[in-house]
Structure formats: structure tokens, C-alpha cells
Short mmCIF file of C-alpha atoms in Angstrom, two decimals:
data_model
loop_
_atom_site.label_atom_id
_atom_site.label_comp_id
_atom_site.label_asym_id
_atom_site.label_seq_id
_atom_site.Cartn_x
_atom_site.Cartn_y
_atom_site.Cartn_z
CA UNK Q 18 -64.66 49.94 -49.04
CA UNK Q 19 -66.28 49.11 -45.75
CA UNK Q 20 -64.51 45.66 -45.81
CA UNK Q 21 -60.78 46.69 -46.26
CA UNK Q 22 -61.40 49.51 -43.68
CA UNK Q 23 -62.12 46.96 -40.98
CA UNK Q 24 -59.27 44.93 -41.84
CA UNK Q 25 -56.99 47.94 -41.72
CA UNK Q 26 -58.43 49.13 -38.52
CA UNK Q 27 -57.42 45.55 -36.80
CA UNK Q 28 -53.86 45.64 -38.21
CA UNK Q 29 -53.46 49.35 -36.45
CA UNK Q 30 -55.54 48.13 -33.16
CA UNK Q 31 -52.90 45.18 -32.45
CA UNK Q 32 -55.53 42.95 -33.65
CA UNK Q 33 -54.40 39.64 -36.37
CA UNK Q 34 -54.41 40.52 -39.67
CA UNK Q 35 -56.37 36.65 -40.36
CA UNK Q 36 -59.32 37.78 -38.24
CA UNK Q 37 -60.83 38.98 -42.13
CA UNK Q 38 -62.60 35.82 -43.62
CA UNK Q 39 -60.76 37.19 -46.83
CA UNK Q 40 -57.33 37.34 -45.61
CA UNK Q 41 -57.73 33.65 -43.71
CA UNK Q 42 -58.27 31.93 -46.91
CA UNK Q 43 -56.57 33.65 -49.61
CA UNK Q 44 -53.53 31.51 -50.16
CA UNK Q 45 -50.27 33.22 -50.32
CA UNK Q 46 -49.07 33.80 -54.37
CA UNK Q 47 -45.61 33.15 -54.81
CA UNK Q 48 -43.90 35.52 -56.96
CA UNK Q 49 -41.13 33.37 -58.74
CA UNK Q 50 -42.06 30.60 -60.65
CA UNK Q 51 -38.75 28.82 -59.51
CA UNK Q 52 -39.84 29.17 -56.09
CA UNK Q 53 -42.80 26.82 -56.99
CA UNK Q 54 -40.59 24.15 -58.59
CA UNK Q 55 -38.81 24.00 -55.27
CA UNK Q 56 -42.03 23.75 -53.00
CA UNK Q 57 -42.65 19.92 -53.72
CA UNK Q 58 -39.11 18.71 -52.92
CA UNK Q 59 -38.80 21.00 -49.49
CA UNK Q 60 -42.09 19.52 -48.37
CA UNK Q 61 -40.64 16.26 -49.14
CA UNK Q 62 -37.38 17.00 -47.20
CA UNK Q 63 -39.53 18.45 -44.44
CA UNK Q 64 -41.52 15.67 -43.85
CA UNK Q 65 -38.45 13.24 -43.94
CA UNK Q 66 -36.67 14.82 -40.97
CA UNK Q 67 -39.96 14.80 -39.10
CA UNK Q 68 -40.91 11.08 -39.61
CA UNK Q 69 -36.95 10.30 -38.79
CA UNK Q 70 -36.20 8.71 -35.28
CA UNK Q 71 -34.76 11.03 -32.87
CA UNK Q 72 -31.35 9.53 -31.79
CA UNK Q 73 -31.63 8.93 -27.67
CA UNK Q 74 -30.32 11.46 -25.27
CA UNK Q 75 -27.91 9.17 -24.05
CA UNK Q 76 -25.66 9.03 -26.72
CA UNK Q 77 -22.58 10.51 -27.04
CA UNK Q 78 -22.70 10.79 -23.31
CA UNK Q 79 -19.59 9.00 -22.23
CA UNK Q 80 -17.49 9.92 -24.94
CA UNK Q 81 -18.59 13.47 -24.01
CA UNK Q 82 -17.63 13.33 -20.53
CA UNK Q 83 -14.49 11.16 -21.33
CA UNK Q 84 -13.34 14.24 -23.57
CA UNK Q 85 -14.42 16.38 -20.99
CA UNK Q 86 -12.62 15.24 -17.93
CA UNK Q 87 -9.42 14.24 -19.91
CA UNK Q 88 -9.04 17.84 -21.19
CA UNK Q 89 -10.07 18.94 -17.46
CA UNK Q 90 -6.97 16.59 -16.61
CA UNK Q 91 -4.78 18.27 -19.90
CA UNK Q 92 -4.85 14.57 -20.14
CA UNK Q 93 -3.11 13.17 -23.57
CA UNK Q 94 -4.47 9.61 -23.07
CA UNK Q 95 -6.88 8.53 -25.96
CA UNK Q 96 -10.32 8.44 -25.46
CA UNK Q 97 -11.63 5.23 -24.15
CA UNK Q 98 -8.53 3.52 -22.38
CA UNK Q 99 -8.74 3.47 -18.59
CA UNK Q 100 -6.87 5.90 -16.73
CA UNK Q 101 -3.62 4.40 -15.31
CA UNK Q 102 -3.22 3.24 -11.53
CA UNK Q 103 -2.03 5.80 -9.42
CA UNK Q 104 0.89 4.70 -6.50
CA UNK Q 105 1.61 6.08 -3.37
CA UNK Q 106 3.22 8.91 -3.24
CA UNK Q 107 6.29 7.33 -1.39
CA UNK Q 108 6.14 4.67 -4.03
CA UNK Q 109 6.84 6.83 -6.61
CA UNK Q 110 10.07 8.58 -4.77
CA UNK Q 111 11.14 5.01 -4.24
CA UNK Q 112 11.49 5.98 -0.89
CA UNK Q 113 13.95 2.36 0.39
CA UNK Q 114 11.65 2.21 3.58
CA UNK Q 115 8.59 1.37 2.11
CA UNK Q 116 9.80 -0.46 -0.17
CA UNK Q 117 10.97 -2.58 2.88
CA UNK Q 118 8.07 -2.77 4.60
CA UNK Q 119 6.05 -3.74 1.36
CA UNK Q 120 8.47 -6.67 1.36
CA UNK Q 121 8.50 -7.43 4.37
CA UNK Q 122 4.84 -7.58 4.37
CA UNK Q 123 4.24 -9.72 1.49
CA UNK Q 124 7.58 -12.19 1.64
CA UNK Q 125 8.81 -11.70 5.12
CA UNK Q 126 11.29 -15.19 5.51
CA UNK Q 127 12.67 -14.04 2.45
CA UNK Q 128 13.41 -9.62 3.36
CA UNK Q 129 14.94 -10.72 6.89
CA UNK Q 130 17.08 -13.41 5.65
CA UNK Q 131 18.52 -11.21 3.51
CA UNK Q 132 18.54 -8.42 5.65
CA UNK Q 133 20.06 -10.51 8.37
CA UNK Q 134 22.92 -11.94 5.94
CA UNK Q 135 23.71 -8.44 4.47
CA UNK Q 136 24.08 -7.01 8.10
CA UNK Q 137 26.38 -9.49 9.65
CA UNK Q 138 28.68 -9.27 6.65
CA UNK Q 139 28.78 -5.63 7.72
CA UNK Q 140 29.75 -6.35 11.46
CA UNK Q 141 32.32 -8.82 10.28
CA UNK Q 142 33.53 -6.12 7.80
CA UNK Q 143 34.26 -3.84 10.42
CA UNK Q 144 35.71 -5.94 12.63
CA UNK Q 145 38.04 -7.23 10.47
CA UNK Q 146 38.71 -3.90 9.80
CA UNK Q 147 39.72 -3.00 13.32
CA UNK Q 148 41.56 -6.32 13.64
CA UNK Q 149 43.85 -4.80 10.58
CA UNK Q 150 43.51 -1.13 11.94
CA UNK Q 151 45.39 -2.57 15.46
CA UNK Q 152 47.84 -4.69 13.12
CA UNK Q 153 46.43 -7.93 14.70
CA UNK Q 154 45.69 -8.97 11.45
CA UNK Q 155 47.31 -8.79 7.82
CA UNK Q 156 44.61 -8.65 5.04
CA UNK Q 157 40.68 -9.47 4.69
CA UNK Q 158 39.72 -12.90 5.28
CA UNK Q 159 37.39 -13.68 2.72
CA UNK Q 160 36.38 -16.84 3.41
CA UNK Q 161 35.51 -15.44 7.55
CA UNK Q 162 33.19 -12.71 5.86
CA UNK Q 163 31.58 -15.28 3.81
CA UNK Q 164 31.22 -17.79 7.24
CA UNK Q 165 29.08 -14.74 8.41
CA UNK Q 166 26.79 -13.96 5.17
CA UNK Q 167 26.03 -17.41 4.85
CA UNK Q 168 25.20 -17.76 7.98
CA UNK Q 169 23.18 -14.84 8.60
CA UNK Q 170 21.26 -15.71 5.63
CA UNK Q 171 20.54 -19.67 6.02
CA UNK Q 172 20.77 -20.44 9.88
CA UNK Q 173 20.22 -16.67 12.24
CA UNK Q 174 17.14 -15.08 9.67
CA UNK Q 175 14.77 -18.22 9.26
CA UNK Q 176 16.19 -18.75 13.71
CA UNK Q 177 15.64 -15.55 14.41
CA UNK Q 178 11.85 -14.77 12.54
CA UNK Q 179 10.59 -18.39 14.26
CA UNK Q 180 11.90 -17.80 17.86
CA UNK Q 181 10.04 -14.11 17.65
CA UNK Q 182 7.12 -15.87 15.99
CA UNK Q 183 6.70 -18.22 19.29
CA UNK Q 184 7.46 -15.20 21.97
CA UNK Q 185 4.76 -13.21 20.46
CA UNK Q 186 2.17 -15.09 19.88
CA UNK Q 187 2.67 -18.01 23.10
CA UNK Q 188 -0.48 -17.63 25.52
CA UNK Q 189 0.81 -17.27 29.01
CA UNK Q 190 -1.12 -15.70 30.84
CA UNK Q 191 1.25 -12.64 31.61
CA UNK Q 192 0.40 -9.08 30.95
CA UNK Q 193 2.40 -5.81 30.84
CA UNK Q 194 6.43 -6.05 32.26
CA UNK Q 195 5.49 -9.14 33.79
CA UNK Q 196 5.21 -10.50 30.37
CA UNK Q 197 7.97 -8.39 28.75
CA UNK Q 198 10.43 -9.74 31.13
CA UNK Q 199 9.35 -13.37 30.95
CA UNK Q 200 10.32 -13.04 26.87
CA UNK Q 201 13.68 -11.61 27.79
CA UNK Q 202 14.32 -14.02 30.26
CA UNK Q 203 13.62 -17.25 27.61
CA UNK Q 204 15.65 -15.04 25.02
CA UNK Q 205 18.89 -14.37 26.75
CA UNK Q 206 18.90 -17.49 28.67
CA UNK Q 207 17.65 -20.22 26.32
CA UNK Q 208 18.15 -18.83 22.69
CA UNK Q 209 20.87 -16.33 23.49
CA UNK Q 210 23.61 -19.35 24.48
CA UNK Q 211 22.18 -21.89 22.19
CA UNK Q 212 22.46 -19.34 19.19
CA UNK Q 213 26.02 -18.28 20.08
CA UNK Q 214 27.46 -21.49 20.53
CA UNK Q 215 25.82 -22.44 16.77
CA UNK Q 216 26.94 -19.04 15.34
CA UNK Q 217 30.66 -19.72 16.76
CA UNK Q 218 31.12 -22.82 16.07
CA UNK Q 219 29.99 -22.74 12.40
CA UNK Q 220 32.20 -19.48 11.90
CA UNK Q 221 35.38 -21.36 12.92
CA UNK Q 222 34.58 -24.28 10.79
CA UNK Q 223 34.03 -22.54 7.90
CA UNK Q 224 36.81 -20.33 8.17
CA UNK Q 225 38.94 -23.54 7.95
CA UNK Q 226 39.59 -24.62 11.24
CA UNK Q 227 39.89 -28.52 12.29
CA UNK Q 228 37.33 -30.19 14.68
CA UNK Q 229 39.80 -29.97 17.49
CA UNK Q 230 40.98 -26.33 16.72
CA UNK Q 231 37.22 -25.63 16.49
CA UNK Q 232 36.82 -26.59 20.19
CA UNK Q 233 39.54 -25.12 21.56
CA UNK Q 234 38.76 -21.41 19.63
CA UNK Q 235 35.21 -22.18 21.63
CA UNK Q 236 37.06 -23.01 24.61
CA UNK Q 237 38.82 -19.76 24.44
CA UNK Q 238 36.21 -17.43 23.03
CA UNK Q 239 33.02 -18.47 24.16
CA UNK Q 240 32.56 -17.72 27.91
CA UNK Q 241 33.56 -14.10 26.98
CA UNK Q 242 31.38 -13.63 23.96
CA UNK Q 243 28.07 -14.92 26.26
CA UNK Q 244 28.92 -12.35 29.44
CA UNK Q 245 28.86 -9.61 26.87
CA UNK Q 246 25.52 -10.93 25.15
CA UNK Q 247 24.24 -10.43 28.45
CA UNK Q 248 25.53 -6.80 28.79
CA UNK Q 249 24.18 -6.28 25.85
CA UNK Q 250 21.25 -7.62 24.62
CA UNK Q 251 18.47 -7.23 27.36
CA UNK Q 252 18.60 -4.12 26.88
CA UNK Q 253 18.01 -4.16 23.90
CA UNK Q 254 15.69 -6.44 24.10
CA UNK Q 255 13.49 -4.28 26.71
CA UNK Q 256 13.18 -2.19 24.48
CA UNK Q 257 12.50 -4.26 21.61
CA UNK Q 258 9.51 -5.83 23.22
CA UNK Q 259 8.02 -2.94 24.57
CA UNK Q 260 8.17 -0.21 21.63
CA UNK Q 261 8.66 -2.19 18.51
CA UNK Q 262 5.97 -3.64 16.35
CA UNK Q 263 6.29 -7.39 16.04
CA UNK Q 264 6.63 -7.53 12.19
CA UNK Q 265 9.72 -5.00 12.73
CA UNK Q 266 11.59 -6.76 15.64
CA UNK Q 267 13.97 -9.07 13.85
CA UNK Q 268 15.13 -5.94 11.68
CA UNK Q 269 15.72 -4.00 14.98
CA UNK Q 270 18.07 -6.80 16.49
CA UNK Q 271 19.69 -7.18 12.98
CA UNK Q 272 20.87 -3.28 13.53
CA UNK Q 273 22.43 -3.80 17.00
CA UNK Q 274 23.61 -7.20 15.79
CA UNK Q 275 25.98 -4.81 13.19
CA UNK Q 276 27.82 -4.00 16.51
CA UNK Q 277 27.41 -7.24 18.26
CA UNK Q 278 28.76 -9.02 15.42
CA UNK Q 279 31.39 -6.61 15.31
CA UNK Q 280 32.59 -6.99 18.93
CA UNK Q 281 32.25 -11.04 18.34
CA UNK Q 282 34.72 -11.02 15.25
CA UNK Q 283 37.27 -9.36 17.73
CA UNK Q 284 36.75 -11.89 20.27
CA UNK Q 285 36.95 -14.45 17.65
CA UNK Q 286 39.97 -13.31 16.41
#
């Protein structure tokens, strides 16, 4: 009647359907009866999940993003190691430079007494190999070449890395070329004879020679060998001093010493 007609006209209007007092508290008849066996146990389910903890938001994070940025990476590594170290580029090309200076760096005695040794058995090489070339000598001296290694590796490296140690770091006062040529000056004049006279002399012994045929070799050889140190080496040295970085410097006179050394082995000869 008047009742259901009202209810009706709501439902067309827009208007809820539980505005009717009837409608609001008629309870909703299930149709199956297996339905209502199953009520109690989903209420009990229900309830379960809603009294149940929620697990904290931060969970899961890191592994997420760990599994995230390794398969931004196409990364294979397994999640939870660290990622490994990355070297320098040059590293990884084993470029020999930097591996040089690394070594230098962190065990320099030990680099330019090597360094030293191994380039002064070149010079000798190739001296002896001119020596041969002009027929002024038959076969490689061994025991010569070794006079050279051993003492480019004991006696001119830990020589030459002190005597730069004291020129570059020795408070004088100087500044500039004043300065530059006050180091060459103590180099060619005080180390320069005192190093040659050492070098030469433990050469010749070494290579077998007698206490009195060692001083007459020196007799012979040595005047010559010191005028052409001084052709030679402060120019070298100018420009050692002025361009090259101190850690650097012995390594620089080590590569002109491979021709030095070479023109010394003919004078020695």
C-alpha cells in the first residue's frame, strides 16, 4: 500500500533503499542452508586477520631494493653479498706505468733499485754489444754485465734516491735558477766524481781484475769518463730539476744513464 509506494518512490528518486524503518531492520534471509553453516567459520576467519599484527612497512625493504638495483645492474651476484671493489680503469688494462708509479709510491727504495739495476744491465748490454759489433771484443762478458746489475741494484739506487732526497728537501735559502743551478753544481761536482770513481772501480774488480790492474784501468779510463759526465749530465740535470717531479727524478737519470752507461762500458773497455 501506502508504505511500499514510498519505499519504491526513494529507490527511483536516488534516495537509499534503508531510509524505510522496514527495510533497515529486516535482516537479510539467506537462501541456502549451506551458506549458513559457513557463516560462523568466515566470521571467525574474518575476525582473525583483523586482530593479526600488521607486519611493518619496512620489511622486505632492502632485499627489495637489493633485487632491484642488481637486476638494474643485470647483476648475477646473490642477494646480500657486497658488491665487489671497482679499480681504476688503468688498473684494469694493467697499463705498466701505473703500475710503476703505484710502486713507486708505496715501496720506493725497493722500484728504483730495481729499476736502476735492470737499466744499467741494459747500457752494459749494448755496449758490449758495440765492443763485439767493432770486433774489439770476442763474446759477452758475463761476469762485466753482472758487475753492472749488482751494482746498479745495491750501491747507485739506494746512492742515487738519498743524494736526491737531500737536494730536494735542503733549506737554502735559494729560489728559482738560482737554486736549480746550486743543485747541479753539488751534483756534477761533488757526487758526479765521487760516484764514478766508486762505479769504476767496483766494475773492474768484479770483472776480475787485480788491485794493481784495477788502478791502472782507473788511471787510463777515468779522466775521460768524468769530462764526458760533464758534457753530459748538466744538461740533463737542468732539466731534471726544473720539469720533473721529485718522486720521478731518479727514474729520469736511470733512462739517460742507459746511454751513459753505455758510452762508459766503451771507455772501460
Amino acid at each position: 500500500g501506502k508504505g511500499r509506494s514510498h519505499v519504491a518512490w526513494e529507490t527511483r528518486t536516488g534516495r537509499s533503499e534503508m531510509s524505510s524503518p522496514e527495510t533497515a531492520s529486516a535482516p537479510e534471509e539467506a537462501s541456502d542452508p549451506q551458506e549458513l553453516k559457513m557463516q560462523p567459520r568466515k566470521l571467525q576467519m574474518s575476525s582473525q586477520q583483523q586482530n593479526s599484527p600488521a607486519p611493518p612497512a619496512e620489511m622486505g625493504t632492502p632485499l627489495v631494493r637489493r633485487v632491484n638495483s642488481s637486476a638494474a645492474a643485470g647483476s648475477t651476484r646473490p642477494v646480500g653479498t657486497a658488491e665487489p671493489e671497482k679499480m681504476p680503469t688503468l688498473a684494469r688494462q694493467g697499463s705498466s706505468w701505473e703500475q710503476y708509479k703505484a710502486a713507486n709510491k708505496s715501496n720506493p727504495l725497493l722500484t728504483k733499485c730495481i729499476t736502476t739495476g735492470v737499466l744499467m744491465g741494459a747500457g752494459n748490454v749494448l755496449g758490449q754489444s758495440v765492443l763485439m759489433f767493432k770486433g774489439r771484443q770476442k763474446g759477452f762478458l758475463l761476469k762485466k754485465l753482472a758487475a753492472f746489475v749488482i751494482f746498479g741494484f745495491f750501491f747507485s739506487g739506494p746512492m742515487g734516491h738519498v743524494w736526491l732526497k737531500f737536494l730536494n728537501t735542503r733549506k737554502t735559502g735559494l729560489k728559482g735558477q738560482a737554486l736549480i743551478l746550486y743543485k747541479i753544481v753539488l751534483d756534477r761536482f761533488l757526487y758526479g766524481p765521487a760516484f764514478n770513481l766508486i762505479m769504476m772501480s767496483f766494475v773492474y774488480k768484479v770483472s776480475g781484475q787485480s788491485w794493481p790492474q784495477m788502478v791502472k784501468s782507473l788511471r787510463a779510463s777515468f779522466w775521460n769518463a768524468q769530462v764526458l759526465n760533464w758534457k753530459m749530465w748538466p744538461i740533463a740535470q737542468y732539466v731534471n730539476f726544473n720539469y720533473v717531479p721529485a718522486e720521478l727524478q731518479l727514474l729520469y737519470m736511470n733512462c739517460i744513464a742507459l746511454v751513459w752507461t753505455t758510452s762508459l762500458s766503451l771507455l772501460m773497455s
